[in-house]
Amino acid sequence: MKLTIRIDIGEGPIDVETNLFVTVLWERKYKRKASDLAQGVGAEDLAFMAHEAMKLAKINVPMMLDDFIKKIVTLEVVETQSANPTREAPSDAA
């Protein structure tokens, strides 16, 4: 699953994208499977993923997650992509 998260930590909103590495880090930390995200995503889940995605993008953020969360003004998912998107079935039309 790939998420585009819009986050503002007091410097204006920016969009960051998660990737497989961020998802694996989330699974390791919270001892849950990525498929659990289909049941709903909590604020801490989004904050963790945004924090890791921003670090990967070399954006300067507080080292500790709690310090990062304290700075968040807004946090929202703006786009979701499945890891295995379905393809359109072939048609008989030429």
mmCIF file of C-alpha atoms in Angstrom:
data_model
loop_
_atom_site.group_PDB
_atom_site.id
_atom_site.type_symbol
_atom_site.label_atom_id
_atom_site.label_comp_id
_atom_site.label_asym_id
_atom_site.label_seq_id
_atom_site.Cartn_x
_atom_site.Cartn_y
_atom_site.Cartn_z
ATOM 1 C CA MET A 1 0.000 0.000 0.000
ATOM 2 C CA LYS A 2 1.220 3.440 -0.892
ATOM 3 C CA LEU A 3 -0.164 6.520 0.814
ATOM 4 C CA THR A 4 0.253 10.175 0.007
ATOM 5 C CA ILE A 5 0.035 12.031 3.293
ATOM 6 C CA ARG A 6 -0.384 15.800 3.531
ATOM 7 C CA ILE A 7 1.198 17.104 6.702
ATOM 8 C CA ASP A 8 1.888 20.494 8.192
ATOM 9 C CA ILE A 9 4.296 20.752 11.119
ATOM 10 C CA GLY A 10 4.037 24.517 11.285
ATOM 11 C CA GLU A 11 5.924 25.327 8.094
ATOM 12 C CA GLY A 12 3.083 24.914 5.604
ATOM 13 C CA PRO A 13 1.594 21.712 4.211
ATOM 14 C CA ILE A 14 3.697 19.257 2.234
ATOM 15 C CA ASP A 15 2.850 15.919 0.651
ATOM 16 C CA VAL A 16 4.968 12.858 1.383
ATOM 17 C CA GLU A 17 4.614 9.348 -0.009
ATOM 18 C CA THR A 18 5.027 6.145 1.918
ATOM 19 C CA ASN A 19 6.655 3.120 0.335
ATOM 20 C CA LEU A 20 7.174 -0.547 1.159
ATOM 21 C CA PHE A 21 10.032 0.258 3.541
ATOM 22 C CA VAL A 22 7.844 2.641 5.559
ATOM 23 C CA THR A 23 5.087 0.011 5.680
ATOM 24 C CA VAL A 24 7.525 -2.644 6.929
ATOM 25 C CA LEU A 25 8.819 -0.261 9.597
ATOM 26 C CA TRP A 26 5.213 0.318 10.694
ATOM 27 C CA GLU A 27 4.556 -3.448 10.826
ATOM 28 C CA ARG A 28 7.675 -4.014 12.942
ATOM 29 C CA LYS A 29 6.881 -1.220 15.398
ATOM 30 C CA TYR A 30 3.192 -1.955 15.893
ATOM 31 C CA LYS A 31 3.305 -5.764 15.395
ATOM 32 C CA ARG A 32 0.454 -5.605 12.870
ATOM 33 C CA LYS A 33 0.099 -6.538 9.212
ATOM 34 C CA ALA A 34 -0.351 -3.994 6.434
ATOM 35 C CA SER A 35 -3.688 -5.652 5.633
ATOM 36 C CA ASP A 36 -4.917 -4.375 9.045
ATOM 37 C CA LEU A 37 -4.819 -0.862 7.605
ATOM 38 C CA ALA A 38 -7.936 -1.697 5.584
ATOM 39 C CA GLN A 39 -9.848 -1.782 8.891
ATOM 40 C CA GLY A 40 -8.923 1.825 9.576
ATOM 41 C CA VAL A 41 -5.860 3.946 10.121
ATOM 42 C CA GLY A 42 -5.265 5.708 13.413
ATOM 43 C CA ALA A 43 -3.734 9.120 13.878
ATOM 44 C CA GLU A 44 -0.576 7.617 15.401
ATOM 45 C CA ASP A 45 -0.278 5.238 12.429
ATOM 46 C CA LEU A 46 -0.407 8.174 9.998
ATOM 47 C CA ALA A 47 1.969 10.248 12.086
ATOM 48 C CA PHE A 48 4.484 7.379 12.245
ATOM 49 C CA MET A 49 4.299 6.814 8.477
ATOM 50 C CA ALA A 50 4.606 10.538 7.745
ATOM 51 C CA HIS A 51 7.570 10.800 10.130
ATOM 52 C CA GLU A 52 9.407 7.918 8.460
ATOM 53 C CA ALA A 53 8.554 9.114 4.930
ATOM 54 C CA MET A 54 9.831 12.596 5.751
ATOM 55 C CA LYS A 55 13.086 11.193 7.167
ATOM 56 C CA LEU A 56 13.566 9.130 3.990
ATOM 57 C CA ALA A 57 12.961 12.270 1.919
ATOM 58 C CA LYS A 58 15.688 13.989 3.975
ATOM 59 C CA ILE A 59 13.247 16.509 5.433
ATOM 60 C CA ASN A 60 14.416 17.806 8.799
ATOM 61 C CA VAL A 61 12.058 16.491 11.498
ATOM 62 C CA PRO A 62 12.387 15.887 15.250
ATOM 63 C CA MET A 63 14.122 12.587 15.940
ATOM 64 C CA MET A 64 11.569 11.355 18.489
ATOM 65 C CA LEU A 65 8.084 10.501 17.199
ATOM 66 C CA ASP A 66 6.332 12.152 20.168
ATOM 67 C CA ASP A 67 8.215 15.417 19.543
ATOM 68 C CA PHE A 68 7.203 15.203 15.890
ATOM 69 C CA ILE A 69 3.541 14.582 16.790
ATOM 70 C CA LYS A 70 3.529 17.650 19.072
ATOM 71 C CA LYS A 71 4.412 19.822 16.041
ATOM 72 C CA ILE A 72 1.659 18.499 13.739
ATOM 73 C CA VAL A 73 -0.881 21.138 12.767
ATOM 74 C CA THR A 74 -2.726 19.072 10.132
ATOM 75 C CA LEU A 75 -2.423 15.475 8.935
ATOM 76 C CA GLU A 76 -4.510 13.775 6.252
ATOM 77 C CA VAL A 77 -4.359 11.082 3.600
ATOM 78 C CA VAL A 78 -4.792 12.620 0.164
ATOM 79 C CA GLU A 79 -4.270 9.517 -1.970
ATOM 80 C CA THR A 80 -4.122 5.767 -1.526
ATOM 81 C CA GLN A 81 -2.697 3.237 -3.959
ATOM 82 C CA SER A 82 -2.960 -0.501 -3.668
ATOM 83 C CA ALA A 83 0.292 -2.445 -3.818
ATOM 84 C CA ASN A 84 -1.260 -4.678 -6.483
ATOM 85 C CA PRO A 85 -3.604 -2.522 -8.532
ATOM 86 C CA THR A 86 -6.113 -4.427 -10.620
ATOM 87 C CA ARG A 87 -5.865 -4.124 -14.356
ATOM 88 C CA GLU A 88 -8.715 -3.534 -16.712
ATOM 89 C CA ALA A 89 -9.936 -6.723 -18.362
ATOM 90 C CA PRO A 90 -9.142 -6.995 -22.063
ATOM 91 C CA SER A 91 -12.120 -6.332 -24.343
ATOM 92 C CA ASP A 92 -13.112 -7.628 -27.741
ATOM 93 C CA ALA A 93 -13.274 -4.097 -29.139
ATOM 94 C CA ALA A 94 -10.584 -3.347 -31.673
#
